[in-house]
Short mmCIF file of C-alpha atoms in Angstrom, two decimals:
data_model
loop_
_atom_site.label_atom_id
_atom_site.label_comp_id
_atom_site.label_asym_id
_atom_site.label_seq_id
_atom_site.Cartn_x
_atom_site.Cartn_y
_atom_site.Cartn_z
CA MET L 20 124.02 121.87 61.82
CA GLY L 21 124.99 119.61 64.72
CA THR L 22 126.99 116.24 64.25
CA THR L 23 126.71 114.79 67.38
CA SER L 24 124.14 112.16 67.43
CA LEU L 25 121.95 110.61 70.61
CA LYS L 26 123.17 108.55 72.18
CA LYS L 27 121.48 104.67 72.50
CA SER L 28 121.10 104.51 76.18
CA VAL L 29 117.87 103.86 76.73
CA THR L 30 117.73 100.34 78.11
CA PHE L 31 114.44 97.68 78.20
CA ILE L 32 113.60 98.42 81.44
CA GLU L 33 113.57 101.90 81.63
CA ALA L 34 111.84 101.71 77.98
CA MET L 35 108.94 99.82 79.58
CA ALA L 36 109.36 102.21 82.82
CA ILE L 37 108.35 104.95 80.28
CA VAL L 38 105.05 102.60 78.86
CA ILE L 39 104.29 102.38 82.24
CA GLY L 40 104.82 105.51 84.35
CA MET L 41 103.37 107.81 81.39
CA ILE L 42 100.11 105.58 81.57
CA ILE L 43 99.69 105.47 85.14
CA GLY L 44 99.16 108.77 86.69
CA SER L 45 96.65 110.30 88.99
CA GLY L 46 93.78 108.33 87.19
CA ILE L 47 94.16 105.01 88.67
CA PHE L 48 93.67 106.64 92.07
CA LEU L 49 91.09 108.87 91.34
CA LYS L 50 88.58 107.10 88.56
CA PRO L 51 87.36 103.85 89.80
CA GLY L 52 84.14 105.93 91.11
CA ILE L 53 83.42 108.05 87.99
CA VAL L 54 83.85 104.64 86.00
CA LEU L 55 81.74 102.56 88.38
CA SER L 56 79.16 105.56 88.38
CA HIS L 57 78.59 105.19 84.82
CA ALA L 58 78.52 101.36 84.54
CA GLY L 59 75.67 101.24 87.06
CA THR L 60 77.20 97.76 88.64
CA PRO L 61 80.56 96.62 90.14
CA TRP L 62 81.10 94.04 87.57
CA MET L 63 79.83 96.46 84.80
CA SER L 64 82.33 98.45 85.88
CA ILE L 65 85.30 95.78 85.53
CA LEU L 66 84.12 94.90 82.13
CA ALA L 67 84.46 98.22 80.95
CA TRP L 68 88.10 98.66 82.38
CA THR L 69 88.42 95.31 80.82
CA LEU L 70 86.93 96.38 76.99
CA GLY L 71 89.25 99.86 77.63
CA GLY L 72 92.16 97.70 77.77
CA VAL L 73 91.68 95.53 74.93
CA ILE L 74 90.74 98.70 73.15
CA THR L 75 94.10 100.09 74.25
CA LEU L 76 96.35 97.10 73.66
CA ALA L 77 94.63 96.56 70.17
CA SER L 78 95.81 100.11 69.49
CA ALA L 79 99.01 99.48 71.17
CA LEU L 80 99.47 96.02 69.21
CA SER L 81 98.86 97.84 65.89
CA VAL L 82 101.08 100.84 66.58
CA ALA L 83 104.17 98.60 67.49
CA GLU L 84 104.00 96.79 63.98
CA ILE L 85 104.46 100.31 62.42
CA SER L 86 107.37 100.92 65.00
CA SER L 87 109.30 97.72 63.97
CA ALA L 88 109.23 98.89 60.13
CA ILE L 89 110.01 102.72 61.10
CA PRO L 90 111.64 102.38 64.29
CA LYS L 91 113.23 106.26 64.06
CA SER L 92 112.76 109.22 67.08
CA GLY L 93 109.97 111.35 66.48
CA GLY L 94 107.00 108.54 67.34
CA LEU L 95 103.45 109.37 65.64
CA TYR L 96 104.99 112.28 64.05
CA THR L 97 107.69 109.84 61.84
CA TYR L 98 104.96 107.44 61.30
CA LEU L 99 102.27 109.86 59.98
CA GLY L 100 104.60 111.75 57.93
CA GLU L 101 105.97 108.42 56.32
CA LEU L 102 102.45 106.73 55.74
CA TYR L 103 100.14 109.99 55.23
CA GLY L 104 102.93 112.55 53.96
CA SER L 105 104.76 115.27 55.84
CA VAL L 106 102.04 117.76 56.20
CA PHE L 107 99.97 115.06 58.09
CA GLY L 108 102.97 114.51 60.48
CA PHE L 109 103.88 118.50 60.90
CA LEU L 110 100.19 119.34 61.92
CA LEU L 111 100.88 116.49 64.64
CA GLY L 112 104.22 117.85 65.61
CA TRP L 113 103.09 121.12 65.31
CA VAL L 114 100.10 120.97 68.31
CA GLN L 115 102.61 118.48 69.93
CA ALA L 116 105.75 120.65 70.13
CA ILE L 117 103.89 123.82 70.71
CA ILE L 118 100.73 122.91 72.71
CA SER L 119 100.08 120.05 73.72
CA TYR L 120 103.46 118.32 75.69
CA PRO L 121 104.71 121.56 77.09
CA ALA L 122 100.56 122.05 78.60
CA SER L 123 100.58 118.41 79.48
CA VAL L 124 104.23 119.02 81.19
CA ALA L 125 102.49 121.81 82.86
CA ALA L 126 99.77 120.57 83.95
CA LEU L 127 101.26 117.29 85.59
CA ALA L 128 103.38 119.90 87.49
CA ILE L 129 100.93 121.65 89.17
CA ALA L 130 99.56 118.24 90.29
CA PHE L 131 102.65 117.32 92.07
CA ALA L 132 102.54 120.80 93.40
CA THR L 133 98.82 120.27 94.53
CA TYR L 134 99.26 117.23 95.98
CA SER L 135 102.30 118.06 97.76
CA ASN L 136 100.31 120.31 99.26
CA TYR L 137 98.60 117.74 101.40
CA PHE L 138 102.38 117.68 103.38
CA ILE L 139 103.39 121.24 102.93
CA PRO L 140 100.41 124.03 102.77
CA MET L 141 101.42 126.38 100.30
CA ASN L 142 99.14 129.05 98.66
CA GLY L 143 98.63 129.43 94.93
CA LEU L 144 102.26 130.77 93.96
CA GLY L 145 103.97 128.53 95.76
CA GLN L 146 102.56 125.84 94.51
CA LYS L 147 103.72 127.10 91.09
CA LEU L 148 106.78 127.87 92.94
CA LEU L 149 107.35 124.23 93.46
CA ALA L 150 105.85 122.96 89.90
CA VAL L 151 108.80 124.77 88.45
CA CYS L 152 111.77 123.84 91.11
CA ALA L 153 110.25 120.04 89.72
CA LEU L 154 110.10 120.99 86.30
CA ALA L 155 113.55 122.38 86.75
CA PHE L 156 115.10 119.50 88.39
CA ILE L 157 113.46 116.99 85.57
CA LEU L 158 115.24 119.07 82.97
CA ILE L 159 118.65 119.03 84.25
CA MET L 160 118.52 115.73 84.74
CA ASN L 161 117.65 114.79 81.15
CA VAL L 162 120.00 117.52 79.73
CA ILE L 163 122.75 116.22 82.02
CA ALA L 164 122.09 112.26 80.66
CA THR L 165 119.32 110.61 78.76
CA LYS L 166 120.54 107.80 81.12
CA PHE L 167 119.08 109.94 84.45
CA GLY L 168 116.07 110.77 83.15
CA GLY L 169 115.71 107.02 82.60
CA ILE L 170 116.67 106.03 86.12
CA ILE L 171 113.85 108.76 87.50
CA GLN L 172 111.78 107.23 85.53
CA THR L 173 112.46 103.59 86.61
CA VAL L 174 112.78 104.52 90.28
CA ALA L 175 109.46 106.61 90.04
CA THR L 176 107.39 104.14 88.25
CA VAL L 177 108.75 101.21 90.99
CA GLY L 178 107.44 104.28 93.53
CA LYS L 179 104.34 104.42 92.15
CA LEU L 180 103.59 100.89 92.10
CA ILE L 181 104.06 100.15 95.99
CA PRO L 182 100.89 101.71 97.35
CA VAL L 183 98.95 99.89 94.32
CA ILE L 184 99.90 96.64 94.74
CA GLY L 185 100.11 97.30 98.44
CA ILE L 186 96.04 98.58 98.03
CA ILE L 187 95.84 95.53 95.74
CA ALA L 188 97.15 92.62 97.84
CA PHE L 189 95.50 93.60 101.48
CA GLY L 190 92.62 94.52 99.69
CA LEU L 191 92.05 91.25 97.98
CA LEU L 192 93.59 89.30 101.13
CA SER L 193 91.76 91.07 103.91
CA GLY L 194 89.02 89.45 105.84
CA SER L 195 87.73 93.25 106.32
CA ALA L 196 84.30 94.42 105.48
CA PRO L 197 82.83 94.92 103.35
CA GLY L 198 84.64 92.20 101.78
CA PHE L 199 82.69 92.25 98.12
CA GLU L 200 78.99 92.55 99.88
CA GLY L 201 77.74 95.73 97.10
CA ILE L 202 79.79 93.79 94.24
CA HIS L 203 76.08 92.81 92.74
CA ALA L 204 74.60 96.18 93.84
CA THR L 205 72.97 97.76 90.87
CA VAL L 206 72.28 101.63 89.99
CA THR L 207 70.89 103.26 86.59
CA GLY L 208 74.45 104.40 85.20
CA ALA L 209 75.03 106.38 82.07
CA GLY L 210 75.82 103.18 80.08
CA LEU L 211 78.54 100.92 79.51
CA GLY L 212 79.69 102.88 76.53
CA MET L 213 80.51 106.21 78.80
CA ALA L 214 82.41 103.84 81.64
CA VAL L 215 84.38 102.75 78.67
CA LEU L 216 85.12 106.16 77.43
CA GLY L 217 86.44 107.27 81.26
CA THR L 218 88.43 103.87 81.21
CA LEU L 219 90.18 104.85 78.13
CA TRP L 220 91.47 108.50 79.31
CA ALA L 221 93.51 106.28 82.12
CA TYR L 222 95.15 104.17 79.79
CA ASP L 223 96.59 106.84 77.58
CA GLY L 224 100.35 107.68 77.30
CA TRP L 225 101.86 104.92 76.02
CA ILE L 226 102.78 106.15 72.52
CA GLY L 227 105.54 108.42 74.02
CA VAL L 228 107.95 105.59 74.19
CA THR L 229 107.73 105.95 70.33
CA ASN L 230 108.51 108.73 70.23
CA MET L 231 112.42 107.62 71.59
CA ALA L 232 112.97 105.05 69.16
CA GLY L 233 116.22 106.63 67.98
CA GLU L 234 117.90 105.82 71.66
CA MET L 235 117.45 102.38 71.96
CA LYS L 236 119.83 99.89 70.81
CA ASN L 237 117.25 97.56 68.47
CA PRO L 238 114.14 100.31 68.58
CA ALA L 239 112.40 97.35 66.24
CA LYS L 240 112.42 94.63 68.30
CA THR L 241 112.37 96.52 71.77
CA LEU L 242 109.58 99.23 71.06
CA PRO L 243 106.74 95.97 70.07
CA LYS L 244 108.28 94.22 73.83
CA VAL L 245 107.86 97.13 75.83
CA ILE L 246 104.74 98.72 74.37
CA SER L 247 102.63 95.10 74.52
CA ILE L 248 104.02 94.11 77.69
CA GLY L 249 103.72 97.35 79.52
CA VAL L 250 99.87 98.06 78.35
CA LEU L 251 99.06 94.22 79.50
CA PHE L 252 100.59 94.89 82.42
CA VAL L 253 98.77 97.95 83.12
CA MET L 254 95.55 96.38 82.26
CA ALA L 255 95.86 93.69 84.89
CA VAL L 256 96.78 96.27 87.61
CA TYR L 257 93.64 98.59 86.77
CA ILE L 258 91.40 95.42 86.86
CA LEU L 259 93.08 94.30 90.01
CA PHE L 260 92.70 97.77 91.85
CA ASN L 261 89.06 98.00 91.00
CA LEU L 262 88.43 94.36 92.66
CA ALA L 263 90.46 95.55 95.23
CA ILE L 264 88.52 98.76 96.01
CA PHE L 265 84.99 97.02 95.53
CA LYS L 266 86.50 95.06 98.08
CA ALA L 267 87.37 97.39 100.66
CA LEU L 268 84.51 99.76 100.43
CA PRO L 269 81.03 99.70 100.46
CA TYR L 270 79.86 100.45 97.01
CA GLU L 271 77.60 103.92 98.14
CA ALA L 272 81.26 104.96 99.17
CA ILE L 273 82.85 104.23 96.02
CA ILE L 274 80.40 106.69 94.29
CA ALA L 275 80.08 109.48 96.41
CA SER L 276 84.13 109.61 96.91
CA GLU L 277 86.31 111.89 94.03
CA THR L 278 89.52 110.01 95.94
CA PRO L 279 88.00 106.36 95.96
CA GLY L 280 91.94 105.39 95.99
CA ALA L 281 92.96 107.07 99.22
CA ASP L 282 89.36 105.86 100.67
CA ALA L 283 90.57 102.26 100.52
CA ALA L 284 93.91 102.94 101.82
CA GLU L 285 92.01 104.53 104.66
CA ALA L 286 90.02 101.93 105.02
CA LEU L 287 92.48 99.15 105.02
CA PHE L 288 96.10 100.89 106.71
CA GLY L 289 93.66 103.22 109.14
CA ASN L 290 94.44 107.01 109.17
CA GLY L 291 97.81 106.83 107.53
CA GLY L 292 95.81 105.42 104.28
CA GLY L 293 95.56 108.88 103.08
CA ALA L 294 99.06 109.95 103.55
CA PHE L 295 100.37 106.79 101.88
CA ILE L 296 97.83 107.24 98.93
CA THR L 297 99.20 110.88 98.34
CA ALA L 298 102.35 109.49 98.93
CA GLY L 299 102.02 107.51 95.95
CA ILE L 300 100.25 110.16 93.68
CA ILE L 301 102.88 112.19 94.51
CA ILE L 302 105.22 109.69 93.13
CA SER L 303 103.48 108.87 90.64
CA VAL L 304 102.66 112.22 89.10
CA PHE L 305 106.67 113.02 89.42
CA GLY L 306 107.66 109.72 86.95
CA ALA L 307 104.42 110.68 84.47
CA LEU L 308 106.11 114.32 84.44
CA ASN L 309 109.44 113.04 83.88
CA GLY L 310 108.35 110.79 81.06
CA TYR L 311 106.24 113.19 79.22
CA LEU L 312 109.27 115.96 79.47
CA MET L 313 111.74 113.25 78.13
CA THR L 314 109.34 112.07 75.25
CA ALA L 315 108.67 115.69 74.54
CA ALA L 316 111.48 116.65 73.41
CA ARG L 317 112.14 114.78 70.82
CA VAL L 318 109.22 115.28 68.82
CA PRO L 319 110.40 119.03 68.55
CA GLN L 320 114.46 117.89 68.12
CA VAL L 321 113.14 116.02 65.11
CA MET L 322 111.40 118.66 63.26
CA GLY L 323 114.22 120.48 63.75
CA GLU L 324 116.57 118.14 61.99
CA GLN L 325 113.78 118.71 59.19
CA GLY L 326 114.02 122.52 59.24
CA GLN L 327 109.84 123.21 60.04
CA LEU L 328 109.89 124.91 63.06
CA PRO L 329 111.47 128.12 63.52
CA GLY L 330 114.56 127.94 65.46
CA SER L 331 115.30 124.80 64.10
CA ARG L 332 118.83 124.75 63.57
CA LEU L 333 119.34 125.35 67.01
CA LEU L 334 116.08 122.76 68.24
CA GLN L 335 118.29 119.80 65.91
CA LYS L 336 121.52 120.48 68.01
CA ILE L 337 122.92 117.46 70.29
CA HIS L 338 124.38 118.65 73.29
CA PRO L 339 128.21 117.71 72.22
CA ARG L 340 129.28 116.66 75.61
CA PHE L 341 126.01 115.22 76.91
CA GLN L 342 124.46 113.54 73.86
CA THR L 343 121.16 114.84 74.62
CA PRO L 344 118.57 117.21 72.96
CA ALA L 345 119.43 119.97 75.43
CA ASN L 346 117.94 122.86 73.24
CA ALA L 347 114.57 120.97 72.56
CA LEU L 348 114.31 120.05 76.27
CA ILE L 349 114.95 123.58 76.96
CA PHE L 350 112.29 124.77 74.60
CA GLN L 351 109.67 122.73 76.05
CA GLY L 352 110.34 123.37 79.76
CA VAL L 353 110.18 127.19 79.01
CA LEU L 354 106.85 126.30 77.43
CA ALA L 355 105.67 124.90 80.25
CA THR L 356 106.58 127.12 82.37
CA VAL L 357 104.56 129.67 80.49
CA TYR L 358 101.94 127.68 80.87
CA ILE L 359 102.42 126.76 84.54
CA PHE L 360 102.80 130.60 85.25
CA SER L 361 99.47 131.81 82.48
CA GLY L 362 97.56 129.02 84.10
CA THR L 363 96.39 127.95 80.77
CA PHE L 364 97.20 124.36 80.57
CA ASN L 365 94.10 122.60 81.24
CA THR L 366 92.29 124.62 78.67
CA LEU L 367 94.76 124.09 76.14
CA THR L 368 95.05 120.06 76.08
CA ASP L 369 91.47 120.13 76.30
CA LEU L 370 90.92 121.79 73.13
CA LEU L 371 93.17 119.01 71.73
CA VAL L 372 91.81 116.11 72.84
CA PHE L 373 89.81 115.81 69.85
CA VAL L 374 92.54 116.63 67.51
CA LEU L 375 95.33 114.23 68.61
CA TRP L 376 92.82 111.49 68.89
CA ILE L 377 92.13 112.10 65.27
CA PHE L 378 95.92 112.20 64.47
CA PHE L 379 96.04 108.69 67.19
CA THR L 380 93.25 106.86 65.23
CA MET L 381 95.08 107.92 61.97
CA GLY L 382 98.05 105.86 63.18
CA VAL L 383 96.24 102.68 64.26
CA PHE L 384 95.17 102.82 60.84
CA GLY L 385 98.14 103.39 59.25
CA LEU L 386 99.16 99.69 59.53
CA PHE L 387 97.00 99.15 56.81
CA ILE L 388 98.51 101.54 55.11
CA LEU L 389 101.72 99.99 56.02
CA ARG L 390 100.91 96.52 54.67
CA ARG L 391 99.40 98.18 51.27
CA LYS L 392 102.67 99.44 50.90
CA HIS L 393 105.61 97.31 51.94
CA GLY L 394 103.38 93.98 52.50
CA LYS L 395 104.18 91.61 55.36
CA GLN L 396 107.65 91.86 55.54
CA ALA L 397 109.78 89.39 56.79
CA GLY L 398 111.74 89.58 60.59
CA GLY L 399 109.47 92.30 61.61
CA TYR L 400 106.94 92.15 64.50
CA LYS L 401 103.68 91.20 63.31
CA VAL L 402 100.56 92.03 64.37
CA PRO L 403 98.44 89.36 66.18
CA LEU L 404 94.81 88.71 64.43
CA TYR L 405 95.37 91.17 61.60
CA PRO L 406 93.05 92.64 60.68
CA LEU L 407 90.88 92.50 63.66
CA THR L 408 93.29 93.86 66.02
CA PRO L 409 93.94 97.54 64.22
CA ILE L 410 90.02 97.65 63.40
CA ILE L 411 89.55 97.32 67.31
CA GLY L 412 92.28 99.76 67.80
CA VAL L 413 90.37 102.00 64.97
CA ILE L 414 86.90 101.46 66.33
CA GLY L 415 87.67 102.44 70.40
CA GLY L 416 88.99 105.99 68.39
CA ILE L 417 86.39 106.86 66.44
CA TYR L 418 84.32 106.30 69.31
CA ILE L 419 86.48 108.58 71.41
CA ILE L 420 86.55 111.35 68.73
CA VAL L 421 82.31 111.30 68.26
CA ASN L 422 81.85 111.45 71.54
CA THR L 423 84.35 114.43 71.97
CA ILE L 424 82.70 116.13 69.36
CA ILE L 425 79.31 115.42 70.44
CA SER L 426 79.90 116.50 73.93
CA THR L 427 82.10 119.63 73.51
CA PRO L 428 81.56 120.67 69.93
CA GLY L 429 82.76 124.33 69.92
CA ARG L 430 86.26 123.01 71.86
CA SER L 431 86.45 120.39 68.94
CA PHE L 432 85.94 122.96 66.35
CA ILE L 433 88.47 125.25 67.90
CA GLY L 434 90.81 122.32 68.36
CA ILE L 435 90.91 121.86 64.60
CA GLY L 436 91.14 125.47 64.01
CA ILE L 437 94.75 125.90 66.23
CA THR L 438 96.13 122.85 64.41
CA LEU L 439 95.29 124.31 61.04
CA VAL L 440 97.25 127.84 61.77
CA GLY L 441 100.18 125.51 60.97
CA LEU L 442 99.34 124.96 57.74
CA PRO L 443 101.26 128.45 56.60
CA VAL L 444 104.13 127.30 58.99
CA TYR L 445 104.65 124.45 57.25
CA TYR L 446 104.36 125.80 53.57
CA TYR L 447 106.38 128.48 54.73
CA TYR L 448 109.62 126.03 55.91
CA ASN L 449 108.72 123.68 52.83
CA ARG L 450 109.41 126.79 50.07
CA ALA L 451 112.61 127.65 51.76
CA LYS L 452 113.80 124.12 51.94
CA ALA L 453 112.80 123.77 48.63
CA ASN L 454 114.57 127.27 47.11
CA ARG L 455 117.84 126.23 49.59
CA GLY L 456 117.77 122.97 47.68
#
């Protein structure tokens, strides 16, 4: 059994970079047109981004109180285990460690290679090899030192914000046409509800920072701050970015475009705008890839400590020299590489969307269980406007769950099936642990 502990090296700035960097991926550059087409008008689109932000913030603030009361590594896996029972925590950890996290890492690595194709044309195999090389670089840096992963995350987050802030500043301050000409345009859309649903995907990812609690010096204070400030910052960036696009491009152009961010950059900065925004997306995706791999490894490492996975003795070990969860990082990297070459990552992540949102909504609702069990703990972080705040978060989660099961019932039930496959594993290892003692 490993006796070396994880080094408490994650700073406030690095934790903030994880929150912002994992939320802001490529979605902000691609989603404005989709959200607008559903919302029907630019102002309704802005409302959708605002409501999506409010729902996300409500969820974030609620989980922040839980993280303050349970400042342990493993994030939601740990919270569900303590609030609902170990079987619920295990089932989430099972799908996260074996499928969800490594498949998401694989998808981000492929996205990095795909956008890189803009500058360096490659065939399919070349893109997969570049994806693996990017993944290997990030893996090695995180194995050598969590501090290196934190530095990559911080630099990539600053880098990805440069094109976003550039578009916001030039878009809002520029006197170029159309200058909000289309802001009052109206078109028949799918409705505000579908528009909000589109924004919620773009706000996803912030909860990953809770996996790193064991490597923060004061997680009970740091986590609530970085979660709430980070989500608020992203919410402001998303709203301003959309306003800038509405000013830089005609309404019809935004609706018709699959890449409104790139089109806005080209309108504002000329022919180099496309390259500018593509470079920003590449940096953005690279940062998200680093954040996902870094936080992903903490789940199998903690599950290894609990003896809940095959190879737990290896997975739980902390590297004696580097003080990083090296084996868990390599485990996630190997799985991600398999998913890259098999091409199954998008299918797997789609299958588990429904299940993951069930667990996420349980996590937000867990604040009520925490308060009932322990009351309002003295000295810890308290969610504002309780119980309204967690109620908003739970309603948002239920809304996504219902929409997902209505739109893709087959995938939703397959996702449940994949999750329940973990039950025999759970009972086998629990029995083995009980027999030992």
